[in-house]
Coordinates of C-alpha atoms in Angstrom, one line a residue:
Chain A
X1 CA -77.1 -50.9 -65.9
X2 CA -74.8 -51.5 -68.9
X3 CA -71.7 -49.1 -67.8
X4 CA -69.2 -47.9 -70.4
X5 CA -65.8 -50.2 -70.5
X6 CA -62.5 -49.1 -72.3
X7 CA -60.6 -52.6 -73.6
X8 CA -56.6 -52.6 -74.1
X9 CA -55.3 -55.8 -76.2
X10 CA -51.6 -55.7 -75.7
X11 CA -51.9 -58.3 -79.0
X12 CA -52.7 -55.6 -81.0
X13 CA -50.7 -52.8 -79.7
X14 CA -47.8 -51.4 -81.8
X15 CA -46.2 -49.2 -78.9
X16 CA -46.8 -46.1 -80.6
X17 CA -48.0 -44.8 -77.3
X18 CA -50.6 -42.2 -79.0
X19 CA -52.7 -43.5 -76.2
X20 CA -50.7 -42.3 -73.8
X21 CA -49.8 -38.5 -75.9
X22 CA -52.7 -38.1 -76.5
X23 CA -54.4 -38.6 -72.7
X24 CA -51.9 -36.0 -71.6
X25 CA -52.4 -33.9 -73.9
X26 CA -56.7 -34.4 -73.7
X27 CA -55.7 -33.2 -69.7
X28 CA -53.7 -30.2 -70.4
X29 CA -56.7 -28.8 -72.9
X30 CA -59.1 -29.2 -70.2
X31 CA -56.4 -27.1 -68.1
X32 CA -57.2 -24.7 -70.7
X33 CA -60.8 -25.2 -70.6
X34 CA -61.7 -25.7 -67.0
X35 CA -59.2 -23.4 -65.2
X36 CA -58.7 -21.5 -67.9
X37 CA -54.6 -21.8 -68.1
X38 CA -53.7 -21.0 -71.4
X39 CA -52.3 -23.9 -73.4
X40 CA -48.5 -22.0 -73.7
X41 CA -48.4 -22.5 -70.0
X42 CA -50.5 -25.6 -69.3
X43 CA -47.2 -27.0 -71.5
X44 CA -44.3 -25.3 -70.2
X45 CA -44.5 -27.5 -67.1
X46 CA -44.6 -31.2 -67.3
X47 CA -47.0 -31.7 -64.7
X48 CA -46.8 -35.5 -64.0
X49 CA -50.0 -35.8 -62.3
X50 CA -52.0 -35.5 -65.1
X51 CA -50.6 -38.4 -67.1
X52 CA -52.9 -40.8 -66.3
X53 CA -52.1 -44.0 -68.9
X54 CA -48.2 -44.6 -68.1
X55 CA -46.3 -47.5 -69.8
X56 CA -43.8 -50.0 -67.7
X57 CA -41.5 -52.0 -69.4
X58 CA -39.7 -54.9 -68.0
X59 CA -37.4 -57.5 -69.7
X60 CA -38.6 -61.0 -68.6
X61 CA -36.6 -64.3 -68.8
X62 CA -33.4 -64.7 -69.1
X63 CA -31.2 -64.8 -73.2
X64 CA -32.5 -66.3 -75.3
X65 CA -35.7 -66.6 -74.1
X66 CA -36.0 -62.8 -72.6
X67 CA -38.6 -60.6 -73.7
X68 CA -39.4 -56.9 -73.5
X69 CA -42.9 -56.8 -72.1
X70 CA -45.4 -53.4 -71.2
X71 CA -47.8 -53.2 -69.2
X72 CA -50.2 -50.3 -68.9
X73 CA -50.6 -48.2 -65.7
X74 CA -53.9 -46.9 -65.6
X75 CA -56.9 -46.3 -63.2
X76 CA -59.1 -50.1 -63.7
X77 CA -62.6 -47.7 -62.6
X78 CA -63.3 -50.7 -60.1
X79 CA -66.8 -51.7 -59.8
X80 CA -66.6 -51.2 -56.2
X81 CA -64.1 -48.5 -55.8
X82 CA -62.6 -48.8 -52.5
X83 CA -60.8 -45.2 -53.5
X84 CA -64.1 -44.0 -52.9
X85 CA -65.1 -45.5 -50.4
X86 CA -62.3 -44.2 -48.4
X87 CA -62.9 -40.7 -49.3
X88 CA -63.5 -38.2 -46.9
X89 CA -65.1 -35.6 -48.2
X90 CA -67.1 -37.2 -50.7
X91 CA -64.4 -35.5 -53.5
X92 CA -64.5 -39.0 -55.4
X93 CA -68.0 -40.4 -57.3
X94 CA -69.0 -42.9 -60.0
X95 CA -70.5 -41.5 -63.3
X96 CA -73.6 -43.0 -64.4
X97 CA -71.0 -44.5 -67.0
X98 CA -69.3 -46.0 -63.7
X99 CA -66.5 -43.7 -64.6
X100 CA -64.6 -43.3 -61.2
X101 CA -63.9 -39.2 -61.1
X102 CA -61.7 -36.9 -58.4
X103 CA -63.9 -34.1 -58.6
X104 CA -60.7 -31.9 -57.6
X105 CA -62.2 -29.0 -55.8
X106 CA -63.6 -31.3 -53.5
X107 CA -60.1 -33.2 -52.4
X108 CA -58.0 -32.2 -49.4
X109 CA -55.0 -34.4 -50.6
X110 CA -55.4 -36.4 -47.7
X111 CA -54.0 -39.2 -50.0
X112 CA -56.6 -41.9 -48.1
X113 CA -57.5 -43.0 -52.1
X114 CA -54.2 -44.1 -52.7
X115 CA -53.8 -46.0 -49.9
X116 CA -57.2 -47.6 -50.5
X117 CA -56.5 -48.4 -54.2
X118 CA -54.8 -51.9 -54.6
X119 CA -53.1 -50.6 -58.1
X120 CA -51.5 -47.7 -56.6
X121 CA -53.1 -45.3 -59.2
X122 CA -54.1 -42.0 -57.7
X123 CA -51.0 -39.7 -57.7
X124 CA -50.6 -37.4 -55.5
X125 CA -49.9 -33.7 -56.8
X126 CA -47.2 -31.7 -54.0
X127 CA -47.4 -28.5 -56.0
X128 CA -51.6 -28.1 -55.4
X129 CA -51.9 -30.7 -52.8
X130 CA -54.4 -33.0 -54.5
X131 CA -55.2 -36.2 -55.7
X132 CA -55.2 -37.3 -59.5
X133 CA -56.0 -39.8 -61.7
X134 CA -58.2 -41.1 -64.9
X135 CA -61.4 -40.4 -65.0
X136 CA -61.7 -42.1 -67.9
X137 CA -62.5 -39.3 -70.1
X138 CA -66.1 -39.2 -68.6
X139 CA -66.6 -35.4 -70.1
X140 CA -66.2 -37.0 -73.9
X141 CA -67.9 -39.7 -73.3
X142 CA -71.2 -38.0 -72.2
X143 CA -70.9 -35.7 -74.7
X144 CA -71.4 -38.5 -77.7
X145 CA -67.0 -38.4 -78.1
X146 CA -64.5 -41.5 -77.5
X147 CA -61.9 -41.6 -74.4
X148 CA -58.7 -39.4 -75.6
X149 CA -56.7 -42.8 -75.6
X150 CA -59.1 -44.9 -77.7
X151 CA -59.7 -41.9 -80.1
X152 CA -56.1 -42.2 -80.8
X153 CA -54.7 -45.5 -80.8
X154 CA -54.2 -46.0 -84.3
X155 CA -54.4 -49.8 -84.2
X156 CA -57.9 -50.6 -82.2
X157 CA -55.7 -51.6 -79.4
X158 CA -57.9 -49.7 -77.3
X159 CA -61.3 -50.0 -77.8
X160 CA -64.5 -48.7 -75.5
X161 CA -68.2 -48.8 -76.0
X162 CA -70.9 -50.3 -73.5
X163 CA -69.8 -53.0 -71.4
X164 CA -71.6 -55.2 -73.7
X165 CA -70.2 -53.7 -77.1
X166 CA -67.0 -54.1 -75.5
X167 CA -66.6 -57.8 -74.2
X168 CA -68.5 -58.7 -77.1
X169 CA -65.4 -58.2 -79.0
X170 CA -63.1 -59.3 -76.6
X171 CA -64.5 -62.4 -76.6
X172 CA -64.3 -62.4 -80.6
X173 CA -60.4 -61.3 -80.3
X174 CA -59.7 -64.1 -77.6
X175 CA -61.4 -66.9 -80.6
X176 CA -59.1 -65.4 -83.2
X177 CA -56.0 -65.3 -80.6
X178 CA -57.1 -68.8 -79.6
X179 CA -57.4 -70.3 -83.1
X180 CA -54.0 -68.3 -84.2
X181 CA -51.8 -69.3 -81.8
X182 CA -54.0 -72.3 -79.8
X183 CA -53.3 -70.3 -76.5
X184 CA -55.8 -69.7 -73.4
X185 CA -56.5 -65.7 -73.4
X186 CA -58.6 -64.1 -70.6
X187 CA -60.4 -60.8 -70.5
X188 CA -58.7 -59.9 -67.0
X189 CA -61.7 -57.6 -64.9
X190 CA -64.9 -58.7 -67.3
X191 CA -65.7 -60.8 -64.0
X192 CA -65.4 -60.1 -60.3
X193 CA -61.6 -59.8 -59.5
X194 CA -62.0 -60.0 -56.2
X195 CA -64.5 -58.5 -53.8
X196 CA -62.2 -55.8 -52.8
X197 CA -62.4 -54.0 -56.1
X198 CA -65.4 -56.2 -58.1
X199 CA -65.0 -55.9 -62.0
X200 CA -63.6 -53.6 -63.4
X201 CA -64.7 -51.2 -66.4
X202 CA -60.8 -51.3 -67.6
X203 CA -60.2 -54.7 -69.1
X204 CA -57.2 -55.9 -71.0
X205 CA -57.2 -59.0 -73.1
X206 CA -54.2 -61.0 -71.9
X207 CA -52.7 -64.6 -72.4
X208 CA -53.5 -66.4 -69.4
X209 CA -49.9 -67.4 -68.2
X210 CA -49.3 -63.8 -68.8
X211 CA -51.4 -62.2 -66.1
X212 CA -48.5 -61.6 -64.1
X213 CA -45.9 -60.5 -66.7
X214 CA -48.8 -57.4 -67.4
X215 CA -48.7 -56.8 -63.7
X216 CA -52.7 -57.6 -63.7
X217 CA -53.1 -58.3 -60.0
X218 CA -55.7 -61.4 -60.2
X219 CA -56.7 -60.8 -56.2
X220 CA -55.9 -56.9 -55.6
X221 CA -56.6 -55.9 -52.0
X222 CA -54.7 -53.8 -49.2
X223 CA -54.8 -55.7 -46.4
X224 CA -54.1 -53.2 -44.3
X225 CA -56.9 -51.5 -45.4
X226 CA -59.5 -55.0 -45.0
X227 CA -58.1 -54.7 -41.5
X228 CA -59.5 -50.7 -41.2
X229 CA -62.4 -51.3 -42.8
X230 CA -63.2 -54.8 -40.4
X231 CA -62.3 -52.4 -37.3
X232 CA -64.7 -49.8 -38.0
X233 CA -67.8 -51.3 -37.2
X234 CA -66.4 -53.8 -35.0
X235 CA -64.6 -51.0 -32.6
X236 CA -68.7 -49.4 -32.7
X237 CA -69.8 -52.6 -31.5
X238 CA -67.2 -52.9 -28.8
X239 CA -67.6 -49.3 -27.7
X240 CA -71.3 -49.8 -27.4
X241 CA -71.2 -52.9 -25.6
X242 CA -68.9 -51.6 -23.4
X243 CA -71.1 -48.9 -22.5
X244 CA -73.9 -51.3 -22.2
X245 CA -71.9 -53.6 -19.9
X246 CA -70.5 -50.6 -17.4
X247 CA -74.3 -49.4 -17.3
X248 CA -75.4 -52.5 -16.5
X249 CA -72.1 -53.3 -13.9
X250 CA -73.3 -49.8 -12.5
X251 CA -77.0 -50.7 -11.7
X252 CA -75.9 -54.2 -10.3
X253 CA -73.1 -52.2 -8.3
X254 CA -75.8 -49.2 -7.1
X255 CA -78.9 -52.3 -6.5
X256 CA -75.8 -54.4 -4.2
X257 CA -75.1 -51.8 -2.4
X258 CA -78.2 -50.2 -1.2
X259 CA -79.1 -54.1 0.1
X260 CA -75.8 -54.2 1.8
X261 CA -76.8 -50.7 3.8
X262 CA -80.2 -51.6 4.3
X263 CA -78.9 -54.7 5.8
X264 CA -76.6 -52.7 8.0
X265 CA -73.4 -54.2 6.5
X266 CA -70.4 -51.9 7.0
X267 CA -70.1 -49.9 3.5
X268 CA -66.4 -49.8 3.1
X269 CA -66.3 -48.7 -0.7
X270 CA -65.4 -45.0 -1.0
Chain H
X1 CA -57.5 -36.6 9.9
X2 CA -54.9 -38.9 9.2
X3 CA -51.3 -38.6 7.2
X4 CA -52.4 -37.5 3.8
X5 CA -49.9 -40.1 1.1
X6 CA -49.1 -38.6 -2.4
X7 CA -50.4 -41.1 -4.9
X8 CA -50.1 -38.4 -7.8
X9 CA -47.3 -35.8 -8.7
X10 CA -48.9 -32.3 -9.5
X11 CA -47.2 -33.0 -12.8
X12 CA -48.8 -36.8 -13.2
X13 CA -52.6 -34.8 -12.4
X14 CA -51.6 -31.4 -15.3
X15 CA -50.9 -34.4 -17.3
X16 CA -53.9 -36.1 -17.0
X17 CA -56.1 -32.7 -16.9
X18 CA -55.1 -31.7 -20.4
X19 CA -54.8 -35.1 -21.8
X20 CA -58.5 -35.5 -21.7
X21 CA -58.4 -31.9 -23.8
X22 CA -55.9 -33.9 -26.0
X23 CA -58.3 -36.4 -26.7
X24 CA -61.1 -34.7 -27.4
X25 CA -59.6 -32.5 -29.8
X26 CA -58.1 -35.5 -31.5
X27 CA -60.9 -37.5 -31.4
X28 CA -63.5 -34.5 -32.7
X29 CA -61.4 -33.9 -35.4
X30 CA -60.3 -37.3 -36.7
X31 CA -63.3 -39.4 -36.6
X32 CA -64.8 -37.2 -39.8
X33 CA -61.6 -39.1 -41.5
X34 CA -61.7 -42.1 -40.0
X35 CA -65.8 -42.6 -40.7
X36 CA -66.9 -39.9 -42.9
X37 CA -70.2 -41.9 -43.2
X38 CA -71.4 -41.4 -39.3
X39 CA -69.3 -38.4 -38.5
X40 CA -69.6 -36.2 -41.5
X41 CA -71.6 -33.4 -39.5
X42 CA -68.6 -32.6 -37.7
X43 CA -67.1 -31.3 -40.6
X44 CA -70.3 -29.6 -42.0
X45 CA -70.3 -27.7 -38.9
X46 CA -66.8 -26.6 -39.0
X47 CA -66.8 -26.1 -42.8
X48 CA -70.3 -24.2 -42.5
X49 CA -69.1 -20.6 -40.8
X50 CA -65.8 -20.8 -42.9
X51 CA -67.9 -21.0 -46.4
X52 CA -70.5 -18.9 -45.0
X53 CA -67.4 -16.1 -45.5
X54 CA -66.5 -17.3 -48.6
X55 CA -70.1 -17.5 -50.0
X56 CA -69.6 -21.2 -51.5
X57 CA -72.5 -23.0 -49.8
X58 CA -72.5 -26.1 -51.8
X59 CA -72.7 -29.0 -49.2
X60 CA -70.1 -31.1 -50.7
X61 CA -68.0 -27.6 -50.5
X62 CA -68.8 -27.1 -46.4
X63 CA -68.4 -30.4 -46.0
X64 CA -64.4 -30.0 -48.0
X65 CA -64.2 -27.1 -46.4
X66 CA -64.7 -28.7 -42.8
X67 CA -61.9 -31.5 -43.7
X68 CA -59.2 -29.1 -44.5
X69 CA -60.2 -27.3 -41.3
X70 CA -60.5 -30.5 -39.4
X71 CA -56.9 -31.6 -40.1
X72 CA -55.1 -28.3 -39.9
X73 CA -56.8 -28.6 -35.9
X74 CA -55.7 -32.3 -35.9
X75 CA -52.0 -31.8 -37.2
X76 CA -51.8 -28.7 -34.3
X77 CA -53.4 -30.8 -31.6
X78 CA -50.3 -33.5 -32.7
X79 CA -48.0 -30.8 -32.6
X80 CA -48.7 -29.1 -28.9
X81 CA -49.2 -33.0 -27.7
X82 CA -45.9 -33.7 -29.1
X83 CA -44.7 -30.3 -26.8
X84 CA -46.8 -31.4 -23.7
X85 CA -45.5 -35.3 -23.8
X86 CA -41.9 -34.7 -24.3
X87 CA -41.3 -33.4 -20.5
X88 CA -43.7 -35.8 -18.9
X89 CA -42.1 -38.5 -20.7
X90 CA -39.2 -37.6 -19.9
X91 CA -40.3 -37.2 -16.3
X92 CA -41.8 -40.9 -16.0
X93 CA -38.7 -42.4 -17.8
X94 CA -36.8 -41.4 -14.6
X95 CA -38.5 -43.0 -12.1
X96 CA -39.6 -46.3 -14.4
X97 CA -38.6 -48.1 -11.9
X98 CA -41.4 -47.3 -9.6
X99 CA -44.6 -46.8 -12.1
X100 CA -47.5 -48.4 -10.4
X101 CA -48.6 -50.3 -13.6
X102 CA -45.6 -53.2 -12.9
X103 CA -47.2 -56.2 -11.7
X104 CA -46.6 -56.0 -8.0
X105 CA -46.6 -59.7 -8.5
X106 CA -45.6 -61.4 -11.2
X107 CA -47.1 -65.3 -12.5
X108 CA -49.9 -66.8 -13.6
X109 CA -51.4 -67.1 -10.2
X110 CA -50.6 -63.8 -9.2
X111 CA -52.9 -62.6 -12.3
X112 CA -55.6 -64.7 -11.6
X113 CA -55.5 -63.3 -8.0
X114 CA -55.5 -60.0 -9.0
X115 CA -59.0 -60.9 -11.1
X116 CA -60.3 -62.8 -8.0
X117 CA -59.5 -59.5 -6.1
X118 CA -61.1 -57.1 -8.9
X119 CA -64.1 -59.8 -8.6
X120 CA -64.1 -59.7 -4.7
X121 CA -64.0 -55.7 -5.2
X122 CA -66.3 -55.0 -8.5
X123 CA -68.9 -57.7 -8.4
X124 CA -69.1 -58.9 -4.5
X125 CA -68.5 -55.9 -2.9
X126 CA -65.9 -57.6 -0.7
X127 CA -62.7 -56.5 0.6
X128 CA -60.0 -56.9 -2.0
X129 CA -56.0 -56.9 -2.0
X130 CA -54.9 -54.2 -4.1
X131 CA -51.5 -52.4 -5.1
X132 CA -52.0 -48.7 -5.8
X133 CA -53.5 -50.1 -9.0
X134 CA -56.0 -53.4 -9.8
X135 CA -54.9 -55.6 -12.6
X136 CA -57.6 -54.0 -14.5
X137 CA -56.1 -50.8 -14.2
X138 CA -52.5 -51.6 -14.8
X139 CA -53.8 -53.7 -17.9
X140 CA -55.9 -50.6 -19.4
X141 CA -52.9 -48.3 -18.6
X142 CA -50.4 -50.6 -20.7
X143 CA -52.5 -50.7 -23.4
X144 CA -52.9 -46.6 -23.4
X145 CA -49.8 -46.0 -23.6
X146 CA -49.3 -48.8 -26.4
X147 CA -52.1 -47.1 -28.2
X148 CA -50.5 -43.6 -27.4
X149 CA -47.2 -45.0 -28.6
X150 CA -48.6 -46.6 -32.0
X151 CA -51.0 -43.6 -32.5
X152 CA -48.0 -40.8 -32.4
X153 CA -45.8 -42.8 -34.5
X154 CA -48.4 -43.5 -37.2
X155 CA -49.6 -40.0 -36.8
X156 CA -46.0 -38.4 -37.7
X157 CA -45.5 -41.3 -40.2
X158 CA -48.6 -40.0 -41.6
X159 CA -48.2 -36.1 -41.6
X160 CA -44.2 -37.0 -43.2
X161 CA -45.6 -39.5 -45.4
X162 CA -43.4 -38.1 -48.5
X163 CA -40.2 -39.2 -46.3
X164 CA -41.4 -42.8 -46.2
X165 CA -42.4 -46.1 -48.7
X166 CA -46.3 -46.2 -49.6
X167 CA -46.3 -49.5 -48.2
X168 CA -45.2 -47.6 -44.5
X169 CA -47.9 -45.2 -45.2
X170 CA -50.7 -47.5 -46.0
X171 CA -49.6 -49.5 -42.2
X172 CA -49.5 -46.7 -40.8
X173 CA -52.7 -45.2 -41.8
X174 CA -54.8 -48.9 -40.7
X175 CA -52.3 -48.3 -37.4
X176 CA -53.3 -45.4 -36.5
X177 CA -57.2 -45.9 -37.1
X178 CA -57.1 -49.4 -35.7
X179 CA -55.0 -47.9 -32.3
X180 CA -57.7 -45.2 -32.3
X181 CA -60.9 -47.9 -31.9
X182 CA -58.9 -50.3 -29.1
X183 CA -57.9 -47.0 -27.6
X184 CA -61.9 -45.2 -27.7
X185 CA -63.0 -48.8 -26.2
X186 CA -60.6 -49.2 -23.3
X187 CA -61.2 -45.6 -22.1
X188 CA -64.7 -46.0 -22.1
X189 CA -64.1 -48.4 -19.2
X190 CA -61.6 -46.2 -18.0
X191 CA -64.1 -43.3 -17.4
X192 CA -66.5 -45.9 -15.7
X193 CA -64.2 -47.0 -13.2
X194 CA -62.5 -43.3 -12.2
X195 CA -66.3 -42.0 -11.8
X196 CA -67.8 -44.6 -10.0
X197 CA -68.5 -44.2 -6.5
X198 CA -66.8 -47.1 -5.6
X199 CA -63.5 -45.2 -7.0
X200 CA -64.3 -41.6 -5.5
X201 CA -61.4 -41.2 -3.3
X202 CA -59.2 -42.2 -6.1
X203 CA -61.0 -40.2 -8.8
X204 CA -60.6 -36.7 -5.9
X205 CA -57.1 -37.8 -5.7
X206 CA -56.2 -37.7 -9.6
X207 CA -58.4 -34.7 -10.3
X208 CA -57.9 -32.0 -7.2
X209 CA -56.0 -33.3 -4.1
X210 CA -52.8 -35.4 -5.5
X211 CA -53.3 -37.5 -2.1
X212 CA -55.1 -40.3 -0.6
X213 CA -55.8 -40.8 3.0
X214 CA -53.5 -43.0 4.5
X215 CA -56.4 -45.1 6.5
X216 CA -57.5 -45.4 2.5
X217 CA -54.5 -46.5 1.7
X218 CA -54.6 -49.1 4.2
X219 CA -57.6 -50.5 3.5
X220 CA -57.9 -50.7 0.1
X221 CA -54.6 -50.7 -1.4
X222 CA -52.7 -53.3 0.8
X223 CA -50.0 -54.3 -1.2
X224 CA -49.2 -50.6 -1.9
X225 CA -49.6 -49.5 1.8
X226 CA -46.9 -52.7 2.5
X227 CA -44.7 -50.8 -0.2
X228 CA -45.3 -47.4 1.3
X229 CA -43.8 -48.9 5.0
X230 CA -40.9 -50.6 3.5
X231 CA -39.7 -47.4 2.2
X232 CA -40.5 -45.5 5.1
X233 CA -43.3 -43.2 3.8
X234 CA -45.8 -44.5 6.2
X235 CA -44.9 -46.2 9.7

């Protein structure tokens, strides 16, 4: 299935952040259209939880050699979602675009997701007790439209399209950035990350040396949660085999015993 | 009939009574969360009256609905544990000194005797050496209370998670569910060995009388019995 794929390219990024306006605004309209808040109020508030694309700057290196760099915060849409696989109640799904949604109804706030997800990305709202994050604009998308942030970067720093349409012109970026400058660049998630998270349908064209600078995790996982995960069917395993063994221990017990009273021995166990 | 010996408090046995309520509450209503794949029904059936009211019969709705329900039972459960713990704790801090789960002797050789004994007792059907508790026992018991430990702290960490770093929470949350599986593993062995007929007395003693008989004692619990007449409990 080609899946849909959103591209940053920090290259070409003038840090206008439109991207970044324009997704909260995109969220507060469906306020307005889903729940039917009207937009004075949807903007009176600044309800945090619904900015889903968050910049964070850092200065790296020391004078003169320092540098301001900014990395985008965002939801990657992992391949194999382990925010969903967490999820109790089913509240998180993959679009057929493999758009990874919090259908919000559906979450109890139990905040497993964020636990799960090795970017720290789902935020968790205290004023309605839920989980949020991007979901990639999957309502535009289907409907023919553009992602909110990709419709308004002015630059073509963000780009989507099919997986295909998209790394297609990574790949034709990284020749130009590689020609221009005679640097290694990488499309960080157009393969397998890891297997904790697979690819991911958020990728960001980066120099290679700078993987870490952009914060772009190159083996995301949650330990802790690999250790959950490993315990699960292992603890089912050891709990049925420790039935099995008592059951058996009980019929070797019960068999002993009546040969022991048959044989008249003295029965000196209760 | 001979001299009846107190092997549990009528505190020790209320414990023990409602503990087993304790865990099944906990354990009906958490393992939805923990594996929502093998245990969703429980919530369906919780979440299936509640919507009935409410007229949303969507299945991932019920199923939502049974969550919420599920946790508010779970949290409440934590909360009148936390209420019922507190005084027995308290209780058995007093008299650490004489719990029956401390070795009765310590070294390697002493354990391995105590698994010859459990051997002689289990598998041979022999007369075995025992304090008031096998090694078996005494090892299950210390690793109940380390689950019980682990799973209340991880369990608060979890409910007061705002008050605490992510990375906390996330331990926490693998702490409590890993706790939760050793924990559902030893007790199945736990159950075996207080119903089998080879532990009846014992089993009689923990849920109804609070005694043993002394000849019992005796026979069976010799190390115990030797404690019992240093102290002057039994002649």
């Amino acid at each position: 299935m080609n899946v849909n794929m959103k591209c940053y390219d920090p290259q070409a990024c003038i840090l206008c952040f439109a991207c970044m306006v324009n997704c909260a605004a995109e969220n507060r309209l469906r306020l307005q259209r889903n729940d039917h808040i009207p937009m004075e109020e949807s903007v009176q508030s600044t309800i945090p939880h619904l900015n889903h694309l968050t910049p964070r700057r850092e200065e790296l290196g020391t004078y003169p050699e320092a540098r301001m760099v900014t990395a985008f915060h965002h939801c990657n849409h992992c391949e194999e979602s382990p925010c969903q696989s967490i999820c109790p109640t089913g509240a998180i799904s993959t679009r057929p675009g493999g758009e990874v949604v919090i259908a919000d109804e559906l979450c109890i706030g139990c905040q497993s997701c964020g636990d799960a997800c090795p970017f720290d990305v789902p935020v968790y709202s205290k004023e309605n007790g839920k989980a949020y994050k991007c979901h990639g604009c999957y309502d535009r998308v289907e409907n023919g439209l553009k992602p909110s942030c990709v419709t308004a970067c002015p630059t073509e720093a963000m780009f989507s399209g099919t997986a295909d349409e998209v790394l297609a012109e990574a790949n034709r970026r990284i020749g130009i950035y590689h020609q221009t400058t005679g640097k290694e660049f990488v499309i960080y998630g157009a393969d397998e990350v890891n297997s904790y998270v697979g690819d991911l349908r958020w990728v960001t064209i980066v120099e290679k040396g700078d993987l870490e600078a952009y914060q772009l995790d190159t083996n995301p996982r949650r330990l802790a949660m690999d250790l959950r995960d490993l315990a699960k069917p292992a603890g089912g395993v050891l709990a049925a085999a420790a039935v099995v063994g008592t059951t058996a221990h009980f019929m070797y017990w019960l068999d002993k015993r009546k040969k022991k009273i048959a044989e008249g021995k003295e029965d000196t166990h209760e | 009939m001979s001299k009846q010996i107190e092997a549990y408090t009528s505190l020790q046995m209320a414990f023990h009574k409602h503990l087993i309520h304790f865990m099944a509450f906990f354990t009906i209503t958490g393992l939805p969360i923990l594996a929502p794949g093998y245990f969703w029904f429980i919530a369906w059936g919780i979440g299936y009256p509640i919507n009935f009211f409410s007229g949303d019969m969507q299945e991932a709705h019920i199923i939502a609905s049974g969550m919420t329900a599920l946790r508010v039972i779970h949290w409440s459960t934590a909360f009148l544990f936390t209420l019922f713990i507190i005084p027995f704790t308290i209780s058995m801090l007093m008299n650490i000194r004489t719990w029956a789960i401390w070795p009765d002797r310590w070294g390697i050789a002493a354990m391995i005797d105590g698994l010859v004994q459990m051997k002689l007792h289990y598998i041979d059907q022999e007369h075995a050496t025992f304090g008031k508790m096998n090694i078996g026992q005494k090892a299950s018991a210390w690793v109940m209370v380390g689950c019980t430990i682990l799973l209340v702290i991880s369990g608060y960490a979890l409910m007061m998670r705002g008050l605490i770093p992510e990375e906390l929470a996330v331990l926490a949350r693998s702490a409590h569910a890993l706790s939760f599986i050793l924990l559902m593993v030893v007790l199945v062995f736990h159950v075996y060995f207080a119903t089998m007929p080879a532990n009846k007395a014992a089993y009689k003693a923990m849920m109804k009388t609070g005694t043993l008989d002394e000849e019992i004692v005796k026979e069976h619990h010799g190390l115990w019995y030797e404690k019992l007449k240093r102290r002057g409990i039994v002649k």
